[in-house]
Short mmCIF file of N, CA and C in Angstrom, two decimals:
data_model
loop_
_atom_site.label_atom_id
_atom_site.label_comp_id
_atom_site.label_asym_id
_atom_site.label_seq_id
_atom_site.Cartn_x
_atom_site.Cartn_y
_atom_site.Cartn_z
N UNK A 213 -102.67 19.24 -0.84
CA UNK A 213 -102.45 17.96 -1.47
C UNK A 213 -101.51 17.14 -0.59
N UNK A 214 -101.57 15.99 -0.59
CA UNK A 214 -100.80 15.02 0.65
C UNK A 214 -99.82 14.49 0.02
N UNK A 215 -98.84 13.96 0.62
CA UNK A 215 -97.44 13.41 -0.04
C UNK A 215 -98.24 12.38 -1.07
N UNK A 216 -98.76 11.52 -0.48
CA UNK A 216 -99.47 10.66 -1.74
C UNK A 216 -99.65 10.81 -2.86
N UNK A 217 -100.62 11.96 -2.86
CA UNK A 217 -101.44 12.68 -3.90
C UNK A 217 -100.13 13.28 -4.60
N UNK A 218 -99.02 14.35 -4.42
CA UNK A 218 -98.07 14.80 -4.89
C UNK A 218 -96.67 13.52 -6.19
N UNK A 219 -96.75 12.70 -5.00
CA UNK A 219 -95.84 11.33 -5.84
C UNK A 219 -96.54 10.72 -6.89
N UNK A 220 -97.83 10.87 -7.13
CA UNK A 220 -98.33 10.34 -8.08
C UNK A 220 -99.06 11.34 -9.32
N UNK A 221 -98.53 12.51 -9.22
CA UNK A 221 -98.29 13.31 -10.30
C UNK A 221 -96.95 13.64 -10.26
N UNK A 222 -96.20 12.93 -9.69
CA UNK A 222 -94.72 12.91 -9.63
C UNK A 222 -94.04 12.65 -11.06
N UNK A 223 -93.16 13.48 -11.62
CA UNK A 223 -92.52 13.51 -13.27
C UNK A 223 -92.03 12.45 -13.51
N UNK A 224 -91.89 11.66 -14.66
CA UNK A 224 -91.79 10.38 -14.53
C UNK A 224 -90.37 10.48 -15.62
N UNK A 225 -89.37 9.85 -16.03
CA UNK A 225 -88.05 10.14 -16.70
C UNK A 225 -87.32 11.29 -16.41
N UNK A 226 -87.01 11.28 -15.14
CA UNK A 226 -86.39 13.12 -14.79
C UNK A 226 -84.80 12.82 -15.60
N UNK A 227 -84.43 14.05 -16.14
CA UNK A 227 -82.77 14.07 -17.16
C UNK A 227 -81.89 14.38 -15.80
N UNK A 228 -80.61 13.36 -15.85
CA UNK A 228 -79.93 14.04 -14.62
C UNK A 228 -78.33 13.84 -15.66
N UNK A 229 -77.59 15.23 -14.78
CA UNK A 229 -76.03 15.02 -15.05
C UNK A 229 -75.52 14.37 -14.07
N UNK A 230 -74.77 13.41 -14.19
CA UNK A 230 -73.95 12.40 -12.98
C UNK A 230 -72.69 13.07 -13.34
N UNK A 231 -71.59 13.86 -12.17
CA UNK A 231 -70.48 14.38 -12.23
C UNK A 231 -69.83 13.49 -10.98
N UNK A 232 -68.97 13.12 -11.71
CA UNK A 232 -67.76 11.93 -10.21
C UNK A 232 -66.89 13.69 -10.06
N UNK A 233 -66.19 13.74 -8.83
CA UNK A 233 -65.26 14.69 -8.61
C UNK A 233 -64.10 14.05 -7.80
N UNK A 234 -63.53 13.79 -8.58
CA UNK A 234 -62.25 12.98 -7.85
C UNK A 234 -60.53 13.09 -8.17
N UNK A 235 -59.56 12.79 -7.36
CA UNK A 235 -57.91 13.00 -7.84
C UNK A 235 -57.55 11.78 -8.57
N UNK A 236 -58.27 10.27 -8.54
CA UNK A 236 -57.37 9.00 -8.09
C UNK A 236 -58.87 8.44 -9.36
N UNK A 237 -59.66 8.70 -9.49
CA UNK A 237 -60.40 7.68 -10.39
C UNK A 237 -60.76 8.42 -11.62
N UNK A 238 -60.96 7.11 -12.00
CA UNK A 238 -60.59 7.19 -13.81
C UNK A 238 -62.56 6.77 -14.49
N UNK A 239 -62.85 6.83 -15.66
CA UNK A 239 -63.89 5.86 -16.37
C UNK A 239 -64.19 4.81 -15.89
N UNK A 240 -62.99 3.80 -15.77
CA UNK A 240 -63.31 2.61 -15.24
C UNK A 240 -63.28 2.16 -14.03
N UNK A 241 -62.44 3.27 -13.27
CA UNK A 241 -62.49 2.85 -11.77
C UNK A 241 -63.87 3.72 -10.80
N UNK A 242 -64.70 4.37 -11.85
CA UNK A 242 -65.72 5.39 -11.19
C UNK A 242 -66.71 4.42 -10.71
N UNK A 243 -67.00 4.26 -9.65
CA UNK A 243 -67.89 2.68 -9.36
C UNK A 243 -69.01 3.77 -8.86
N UNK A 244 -68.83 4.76 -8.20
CA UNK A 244 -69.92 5.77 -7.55
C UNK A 244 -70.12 6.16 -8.87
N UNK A 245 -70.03 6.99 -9.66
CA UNK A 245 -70.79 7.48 -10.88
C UNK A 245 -71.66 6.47 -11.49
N UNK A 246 -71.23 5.33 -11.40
CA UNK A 246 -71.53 4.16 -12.45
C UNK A 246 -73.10 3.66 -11.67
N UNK A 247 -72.90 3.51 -10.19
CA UNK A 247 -73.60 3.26 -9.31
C UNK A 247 -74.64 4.26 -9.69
N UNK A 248 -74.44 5.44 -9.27
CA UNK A 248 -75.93 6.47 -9.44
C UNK A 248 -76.46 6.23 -10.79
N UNK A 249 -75.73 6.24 -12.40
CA UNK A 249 -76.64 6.17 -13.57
C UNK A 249 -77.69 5.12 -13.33
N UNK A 250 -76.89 3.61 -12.75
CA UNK A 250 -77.44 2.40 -12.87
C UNK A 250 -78.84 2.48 -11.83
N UNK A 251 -78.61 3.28 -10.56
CA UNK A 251 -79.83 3.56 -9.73
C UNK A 251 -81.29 4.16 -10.34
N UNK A 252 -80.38 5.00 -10.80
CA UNK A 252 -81.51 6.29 -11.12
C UNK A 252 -81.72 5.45 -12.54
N UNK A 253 -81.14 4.78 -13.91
CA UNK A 253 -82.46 3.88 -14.48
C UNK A 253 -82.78 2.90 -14.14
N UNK A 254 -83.01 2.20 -13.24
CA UNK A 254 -83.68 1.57 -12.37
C UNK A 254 -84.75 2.15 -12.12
N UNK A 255 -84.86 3.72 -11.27
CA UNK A 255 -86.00 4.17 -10.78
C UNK A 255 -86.51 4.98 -12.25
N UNK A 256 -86.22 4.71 -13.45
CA UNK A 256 -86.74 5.33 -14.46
C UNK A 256 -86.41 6.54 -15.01
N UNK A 257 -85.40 6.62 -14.50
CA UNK A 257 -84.74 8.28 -14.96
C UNK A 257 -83.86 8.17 -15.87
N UNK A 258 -83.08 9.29 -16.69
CA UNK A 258 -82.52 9.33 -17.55
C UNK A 258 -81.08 9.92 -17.18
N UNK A 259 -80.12 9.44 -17.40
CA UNK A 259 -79.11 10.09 -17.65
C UNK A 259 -78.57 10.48 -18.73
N UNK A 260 -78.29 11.53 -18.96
CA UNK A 260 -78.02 12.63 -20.30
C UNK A 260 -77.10 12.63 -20.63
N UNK A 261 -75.64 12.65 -19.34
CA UNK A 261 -74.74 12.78 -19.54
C UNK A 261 -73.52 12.06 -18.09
N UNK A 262 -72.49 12.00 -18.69
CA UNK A 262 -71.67 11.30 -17.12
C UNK A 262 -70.41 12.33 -17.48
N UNK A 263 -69.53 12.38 -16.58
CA UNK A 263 -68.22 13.33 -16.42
C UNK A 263 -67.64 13.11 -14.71
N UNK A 264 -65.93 13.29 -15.51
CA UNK A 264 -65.51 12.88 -14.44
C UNK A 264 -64.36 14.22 -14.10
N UNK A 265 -64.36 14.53 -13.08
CA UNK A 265 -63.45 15.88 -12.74
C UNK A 265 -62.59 15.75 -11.60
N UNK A 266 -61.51 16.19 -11.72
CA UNK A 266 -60.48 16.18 -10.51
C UNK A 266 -61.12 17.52 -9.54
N UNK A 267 -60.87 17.64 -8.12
CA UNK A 267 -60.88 18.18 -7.47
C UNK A 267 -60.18 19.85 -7.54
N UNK A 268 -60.92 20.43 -8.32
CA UNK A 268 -60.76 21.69 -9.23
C UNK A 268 -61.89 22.58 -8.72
N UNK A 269 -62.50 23.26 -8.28
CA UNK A 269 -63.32 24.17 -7.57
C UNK A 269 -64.13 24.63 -8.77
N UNK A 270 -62.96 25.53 -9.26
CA UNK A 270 -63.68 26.58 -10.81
C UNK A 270 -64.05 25.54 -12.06
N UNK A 271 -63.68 23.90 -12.20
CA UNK A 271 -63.67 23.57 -13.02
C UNK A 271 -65.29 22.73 -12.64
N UNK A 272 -65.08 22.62 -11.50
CA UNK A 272 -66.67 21.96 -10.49
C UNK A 272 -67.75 23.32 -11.06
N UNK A 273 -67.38 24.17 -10.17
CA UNK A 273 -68.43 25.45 -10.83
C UNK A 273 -69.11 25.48 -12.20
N UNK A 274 -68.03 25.27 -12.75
CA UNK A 274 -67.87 25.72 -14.40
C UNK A 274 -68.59 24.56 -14.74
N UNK A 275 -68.38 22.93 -14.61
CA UNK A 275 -69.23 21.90 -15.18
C UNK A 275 -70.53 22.45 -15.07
N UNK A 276 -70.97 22.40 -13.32
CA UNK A 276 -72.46 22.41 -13.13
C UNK A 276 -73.31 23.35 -13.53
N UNK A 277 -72.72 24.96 -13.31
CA UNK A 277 -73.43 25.99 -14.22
C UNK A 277 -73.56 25.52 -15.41
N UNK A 278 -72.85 25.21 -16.29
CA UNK A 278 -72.95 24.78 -17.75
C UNK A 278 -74.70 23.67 -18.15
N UNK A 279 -74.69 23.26 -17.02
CA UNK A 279 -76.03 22.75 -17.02
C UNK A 279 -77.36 22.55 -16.20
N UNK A 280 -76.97 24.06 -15.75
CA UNK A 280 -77.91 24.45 -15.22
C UNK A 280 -79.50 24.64 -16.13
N UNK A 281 -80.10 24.34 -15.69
CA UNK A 281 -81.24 24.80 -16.75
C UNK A 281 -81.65 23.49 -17.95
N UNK A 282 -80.30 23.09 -17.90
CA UNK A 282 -80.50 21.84 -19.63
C UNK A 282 -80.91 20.38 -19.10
N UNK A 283 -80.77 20.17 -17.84
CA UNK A 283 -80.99 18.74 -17.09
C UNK A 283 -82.39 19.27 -16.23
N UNK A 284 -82.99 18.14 -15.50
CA UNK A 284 -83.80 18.54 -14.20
C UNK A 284 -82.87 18.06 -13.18
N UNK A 285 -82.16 17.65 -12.51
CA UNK A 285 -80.88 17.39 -11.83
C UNK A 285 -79.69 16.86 -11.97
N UNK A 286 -78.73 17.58 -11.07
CA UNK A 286 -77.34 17.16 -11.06
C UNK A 286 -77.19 16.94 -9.95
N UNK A 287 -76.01 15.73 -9.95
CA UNK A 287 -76.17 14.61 -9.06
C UNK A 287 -74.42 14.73 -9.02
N UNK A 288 -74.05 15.14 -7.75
CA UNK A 288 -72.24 15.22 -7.64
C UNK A 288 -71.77 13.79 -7.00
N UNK A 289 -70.56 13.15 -6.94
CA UNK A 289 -70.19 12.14 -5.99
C UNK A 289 -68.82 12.65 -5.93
N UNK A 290 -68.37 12.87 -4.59
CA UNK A 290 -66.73 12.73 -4.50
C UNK A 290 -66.74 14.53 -3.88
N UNK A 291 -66.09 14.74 -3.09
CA UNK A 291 -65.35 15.82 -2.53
C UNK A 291 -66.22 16.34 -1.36
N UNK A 292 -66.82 15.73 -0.69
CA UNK A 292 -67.90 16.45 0.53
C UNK A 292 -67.21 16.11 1.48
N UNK A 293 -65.76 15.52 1.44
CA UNK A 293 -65.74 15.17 3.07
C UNK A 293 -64.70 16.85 3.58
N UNK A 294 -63.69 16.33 4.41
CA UNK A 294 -63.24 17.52 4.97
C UNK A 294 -61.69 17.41 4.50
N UNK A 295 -60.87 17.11 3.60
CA UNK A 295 -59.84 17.07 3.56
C UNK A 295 -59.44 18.42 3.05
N UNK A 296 -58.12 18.83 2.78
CA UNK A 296 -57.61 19.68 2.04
C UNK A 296 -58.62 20.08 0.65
N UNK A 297 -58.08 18.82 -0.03
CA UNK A 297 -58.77 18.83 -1.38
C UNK A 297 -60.23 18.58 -1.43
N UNK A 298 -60.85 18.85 -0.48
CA UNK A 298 -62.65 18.09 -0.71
C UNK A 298 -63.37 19.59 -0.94
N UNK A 299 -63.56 20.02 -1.73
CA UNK A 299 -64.11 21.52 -2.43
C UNK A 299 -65.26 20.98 -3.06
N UNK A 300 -66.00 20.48 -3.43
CA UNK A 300 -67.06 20.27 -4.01
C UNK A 300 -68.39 21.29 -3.60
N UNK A 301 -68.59 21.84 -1.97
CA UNK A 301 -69.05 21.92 -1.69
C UNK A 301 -69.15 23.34 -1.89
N UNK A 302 -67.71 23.40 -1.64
CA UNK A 302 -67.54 25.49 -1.77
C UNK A 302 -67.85 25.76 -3.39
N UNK A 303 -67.35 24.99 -4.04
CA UNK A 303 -67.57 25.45 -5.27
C UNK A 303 -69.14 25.15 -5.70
N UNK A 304 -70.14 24.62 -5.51
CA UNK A 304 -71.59 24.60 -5.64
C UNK A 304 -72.39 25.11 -5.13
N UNK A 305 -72.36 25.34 -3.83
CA UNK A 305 -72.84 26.01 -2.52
C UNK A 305 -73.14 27.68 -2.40
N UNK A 306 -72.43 28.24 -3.78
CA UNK A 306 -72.52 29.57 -4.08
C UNK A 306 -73.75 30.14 -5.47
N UNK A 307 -73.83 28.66 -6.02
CA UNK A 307 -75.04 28.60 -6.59
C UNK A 307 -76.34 28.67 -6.55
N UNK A 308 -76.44 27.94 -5.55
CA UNK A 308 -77.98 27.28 -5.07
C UNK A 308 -78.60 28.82 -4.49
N UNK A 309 -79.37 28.47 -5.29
CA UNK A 309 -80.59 29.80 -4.84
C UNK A 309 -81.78 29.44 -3.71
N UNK A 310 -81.77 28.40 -3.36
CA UNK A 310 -82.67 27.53 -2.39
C UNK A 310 -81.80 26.25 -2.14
N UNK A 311 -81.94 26.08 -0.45
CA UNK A 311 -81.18 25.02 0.16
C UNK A 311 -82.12 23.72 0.89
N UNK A 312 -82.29 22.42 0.48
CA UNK A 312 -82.79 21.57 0.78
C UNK A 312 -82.15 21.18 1.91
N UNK A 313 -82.12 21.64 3.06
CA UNK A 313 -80.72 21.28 4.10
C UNK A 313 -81.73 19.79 4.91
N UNK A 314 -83.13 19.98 4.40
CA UNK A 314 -83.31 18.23 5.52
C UNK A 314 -82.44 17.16 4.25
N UNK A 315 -82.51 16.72 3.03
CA UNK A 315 -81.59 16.58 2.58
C UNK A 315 -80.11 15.91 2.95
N UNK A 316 -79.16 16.92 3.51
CA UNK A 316 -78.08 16.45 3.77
C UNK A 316 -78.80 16.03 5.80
N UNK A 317 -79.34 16.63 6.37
CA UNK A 317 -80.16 15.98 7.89
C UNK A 317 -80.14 14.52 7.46
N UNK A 318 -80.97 14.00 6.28
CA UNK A 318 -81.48 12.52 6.63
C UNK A 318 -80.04 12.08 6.15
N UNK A 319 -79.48 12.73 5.50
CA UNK A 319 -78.84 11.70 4.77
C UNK A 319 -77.62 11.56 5.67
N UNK A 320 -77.45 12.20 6.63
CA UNK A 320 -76.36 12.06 7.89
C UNK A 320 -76.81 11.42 8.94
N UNK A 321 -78.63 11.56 9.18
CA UNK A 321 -79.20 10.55 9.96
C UNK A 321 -79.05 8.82 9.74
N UNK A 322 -79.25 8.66 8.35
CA UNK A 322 -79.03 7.87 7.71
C UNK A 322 -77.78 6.61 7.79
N UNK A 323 -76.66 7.62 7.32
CA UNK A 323 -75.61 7.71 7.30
C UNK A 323 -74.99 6.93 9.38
N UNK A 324 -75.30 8.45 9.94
CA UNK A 324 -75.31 7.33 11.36
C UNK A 324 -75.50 6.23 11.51
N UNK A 325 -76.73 5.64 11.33
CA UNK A 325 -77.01 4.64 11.56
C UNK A 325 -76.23 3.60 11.17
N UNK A 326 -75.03 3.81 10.33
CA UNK A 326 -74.35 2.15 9.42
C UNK A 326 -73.24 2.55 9.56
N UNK A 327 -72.37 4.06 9.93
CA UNK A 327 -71.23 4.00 10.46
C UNK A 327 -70.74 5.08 11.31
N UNK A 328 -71.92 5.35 11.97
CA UNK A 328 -71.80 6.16 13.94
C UNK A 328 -71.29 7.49 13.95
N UNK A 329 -70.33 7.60 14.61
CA UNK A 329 -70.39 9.05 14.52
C UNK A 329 -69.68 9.72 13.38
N UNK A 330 -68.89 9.49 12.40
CA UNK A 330 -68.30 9.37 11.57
C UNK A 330 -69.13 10.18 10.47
N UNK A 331 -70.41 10.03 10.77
CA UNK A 331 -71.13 10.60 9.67
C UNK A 331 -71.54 12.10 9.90
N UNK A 332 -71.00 12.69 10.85
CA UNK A 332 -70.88 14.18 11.12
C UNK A 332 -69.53 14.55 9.92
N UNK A 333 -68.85 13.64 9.29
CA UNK A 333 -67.99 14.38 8.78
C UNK A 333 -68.50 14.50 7.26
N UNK A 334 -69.10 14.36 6.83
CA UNK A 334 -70.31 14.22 5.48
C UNK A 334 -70.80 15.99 5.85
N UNK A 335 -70.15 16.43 4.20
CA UNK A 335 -70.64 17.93 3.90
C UNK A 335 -72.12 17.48 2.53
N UNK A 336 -72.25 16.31 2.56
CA UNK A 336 -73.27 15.99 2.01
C UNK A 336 -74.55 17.45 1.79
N UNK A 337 -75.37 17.85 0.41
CA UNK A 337 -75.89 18.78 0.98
C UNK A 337 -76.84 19.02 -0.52
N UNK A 338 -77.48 19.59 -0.93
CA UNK A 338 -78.51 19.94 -2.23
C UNK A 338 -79.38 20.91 -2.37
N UNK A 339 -79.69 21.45 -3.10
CA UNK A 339 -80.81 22.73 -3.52
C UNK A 339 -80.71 23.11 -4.78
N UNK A 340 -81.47 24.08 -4.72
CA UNK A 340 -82.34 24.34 -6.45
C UNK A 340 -81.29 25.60 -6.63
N UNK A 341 -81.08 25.64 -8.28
CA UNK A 341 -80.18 26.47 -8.54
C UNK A 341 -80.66 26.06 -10.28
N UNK A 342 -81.16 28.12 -10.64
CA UNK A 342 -82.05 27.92 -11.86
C UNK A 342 -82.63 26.60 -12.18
N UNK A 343 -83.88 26.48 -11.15
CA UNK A 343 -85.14 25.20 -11.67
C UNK A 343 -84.37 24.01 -11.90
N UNK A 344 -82.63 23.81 -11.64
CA UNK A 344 -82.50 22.41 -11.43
C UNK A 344 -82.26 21.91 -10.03
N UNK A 345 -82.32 20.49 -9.89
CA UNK A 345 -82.04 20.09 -8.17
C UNK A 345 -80.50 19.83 -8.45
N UNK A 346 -79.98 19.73 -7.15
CA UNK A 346 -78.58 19.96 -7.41
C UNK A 346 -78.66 19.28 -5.60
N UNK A 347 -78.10 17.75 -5.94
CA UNK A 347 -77.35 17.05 -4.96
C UNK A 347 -76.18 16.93 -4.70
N UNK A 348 -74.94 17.14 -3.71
CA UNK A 348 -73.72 16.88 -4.04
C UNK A 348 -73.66 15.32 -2.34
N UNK A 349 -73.19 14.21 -3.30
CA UNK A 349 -73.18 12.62 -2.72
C UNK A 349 -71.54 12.94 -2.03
N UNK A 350 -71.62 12.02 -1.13
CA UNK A 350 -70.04 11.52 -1.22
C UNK A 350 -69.56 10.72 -2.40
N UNK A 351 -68.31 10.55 -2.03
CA UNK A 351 -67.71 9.58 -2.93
C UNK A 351 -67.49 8.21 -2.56
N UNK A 352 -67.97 7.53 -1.47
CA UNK A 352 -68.04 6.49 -1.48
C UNK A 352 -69.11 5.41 -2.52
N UNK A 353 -69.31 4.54 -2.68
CA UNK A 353 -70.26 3.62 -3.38
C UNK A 353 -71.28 3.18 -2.47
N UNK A 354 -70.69 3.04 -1.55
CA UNK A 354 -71.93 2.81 -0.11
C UNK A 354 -73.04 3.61 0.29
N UNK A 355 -72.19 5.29 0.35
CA UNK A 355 -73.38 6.69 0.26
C UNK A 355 -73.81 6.68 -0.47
N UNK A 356 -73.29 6.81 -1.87
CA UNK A 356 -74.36 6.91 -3.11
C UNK A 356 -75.22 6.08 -3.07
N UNK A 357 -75.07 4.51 -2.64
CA UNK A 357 -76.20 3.73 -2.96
C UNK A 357 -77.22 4.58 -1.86
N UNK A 358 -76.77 4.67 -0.68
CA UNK A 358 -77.63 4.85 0.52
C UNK A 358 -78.37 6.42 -0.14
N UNK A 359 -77.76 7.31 -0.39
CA UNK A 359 -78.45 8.50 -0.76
C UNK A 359 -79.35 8.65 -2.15
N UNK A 360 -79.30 7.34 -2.87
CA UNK A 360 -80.06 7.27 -4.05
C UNK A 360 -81.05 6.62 -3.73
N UNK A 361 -81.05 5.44 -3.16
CA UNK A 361 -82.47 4.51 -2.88
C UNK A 361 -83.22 4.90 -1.46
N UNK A 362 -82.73 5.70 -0.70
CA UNK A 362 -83.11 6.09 0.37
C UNK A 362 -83.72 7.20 0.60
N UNK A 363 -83.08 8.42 -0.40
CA UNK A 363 -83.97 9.98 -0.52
C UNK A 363 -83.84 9.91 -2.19
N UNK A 364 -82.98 10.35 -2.61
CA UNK A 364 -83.53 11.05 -4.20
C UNK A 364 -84.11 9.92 -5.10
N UNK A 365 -83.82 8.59 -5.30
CA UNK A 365 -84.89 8.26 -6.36
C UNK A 365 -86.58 8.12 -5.97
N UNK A 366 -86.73 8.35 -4.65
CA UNK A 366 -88.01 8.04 -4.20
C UNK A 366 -88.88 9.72 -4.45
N UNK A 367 -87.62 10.63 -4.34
CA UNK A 367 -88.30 11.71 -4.42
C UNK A 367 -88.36 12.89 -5.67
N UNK A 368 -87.19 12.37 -6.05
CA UNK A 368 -86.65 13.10 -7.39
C UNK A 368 -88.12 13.82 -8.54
N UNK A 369 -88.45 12.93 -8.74
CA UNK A 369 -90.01 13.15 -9.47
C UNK A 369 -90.75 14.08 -9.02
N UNK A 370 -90.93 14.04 -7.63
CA UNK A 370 -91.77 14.76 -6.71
C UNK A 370 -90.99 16.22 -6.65
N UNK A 371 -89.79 16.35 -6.42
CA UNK A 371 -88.75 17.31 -6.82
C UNK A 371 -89.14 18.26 -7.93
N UNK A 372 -88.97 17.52 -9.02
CA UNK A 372 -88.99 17.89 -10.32
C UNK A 372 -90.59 18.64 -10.45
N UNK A 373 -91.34 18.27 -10.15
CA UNK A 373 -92.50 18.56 -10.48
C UNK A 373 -93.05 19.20 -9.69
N UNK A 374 -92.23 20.07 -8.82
CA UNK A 374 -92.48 21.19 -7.30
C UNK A 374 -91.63 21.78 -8.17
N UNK A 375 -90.67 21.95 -9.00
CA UNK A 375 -89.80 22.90 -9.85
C UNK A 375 -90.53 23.25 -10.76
N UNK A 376 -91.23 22.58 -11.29
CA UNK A 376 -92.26 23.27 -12.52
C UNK A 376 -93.25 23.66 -12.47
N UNK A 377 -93.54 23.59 -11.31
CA UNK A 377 -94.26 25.04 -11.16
C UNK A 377 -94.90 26.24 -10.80
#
């Protein structure tokens, strides 16, 4: 079957959890969380649920297992870069039972292109973990837009419906 043919039995309302992971933002200052719900219904998807978490490893773990299985994806923003505190990655990364690594490729290819070499520092990265997709974004508003309209809302569906079955 050809990419064509696949996107157009592509799942149409996929359920996603939007998790911000951050020290410094609040409800109202989450412009990346706010950004992905508003993307993804745009491209027709649903968001189920939003949450916002400080830079906590076990408390990162502990959200996303918790909904594993109950969403068709979770969608992280905030902790991929390389600081002290940027754990997002260690704490999810032990989950995933399958690794989408072109994924975090385009999205650093991507990424190059609008701010150079800089985008080697993006732990950007996603895979399947119990039948859900599991993206973890930066925390900028700029990546998220770029990693939502650029790979996952175009493909998410197509995702979803290579998970079922």
């Amino acid at each position: 079957m050809s990419v064509t043919d696949h996107r157009k039995t592509a799942v149409a309302g996929v359920r996603c959890f939007v998790l911000t992971i951050s020290d410094t933002r609040t409800e109202a200052t989450d412009i990346s969380g706010r950004a992905i719900a508003e993307l993804l219904h745009a491209a027709g998807h649903f968001v189920t649920e939003r949450a916002l978490l400080r830079y906590e490893p076990r408390e990162v773990r502990d959200a996303v297992t918790e909904r594993l299985g109950s969403v068709d994806a979770i969608i992280t923003t905030g902790g991929t870069g390389i600081t002290s505190r940027d754990s997002t990655y260690e704490a999810i990364e032990g989950l995933l039972e399958k690794r989408l690594d072109g994924f975090g490729e385009l999205f650093r290819t991507l990424s190059y292109q609008e701010v150079g070499s800089a985008a080697m520092l993006s732990r950007a990265a996603a895979g399947i973990a119990r039948s859900t997709a599991v993206f973890m974004l930066p925390g900028s508003e700029h990546a998220v837009r770029l990693a939502i309209t650029k790979l996952i809302a175009p493909e998410l569906g197509h995702v979803v419906r290579e998970l079922r079955r």
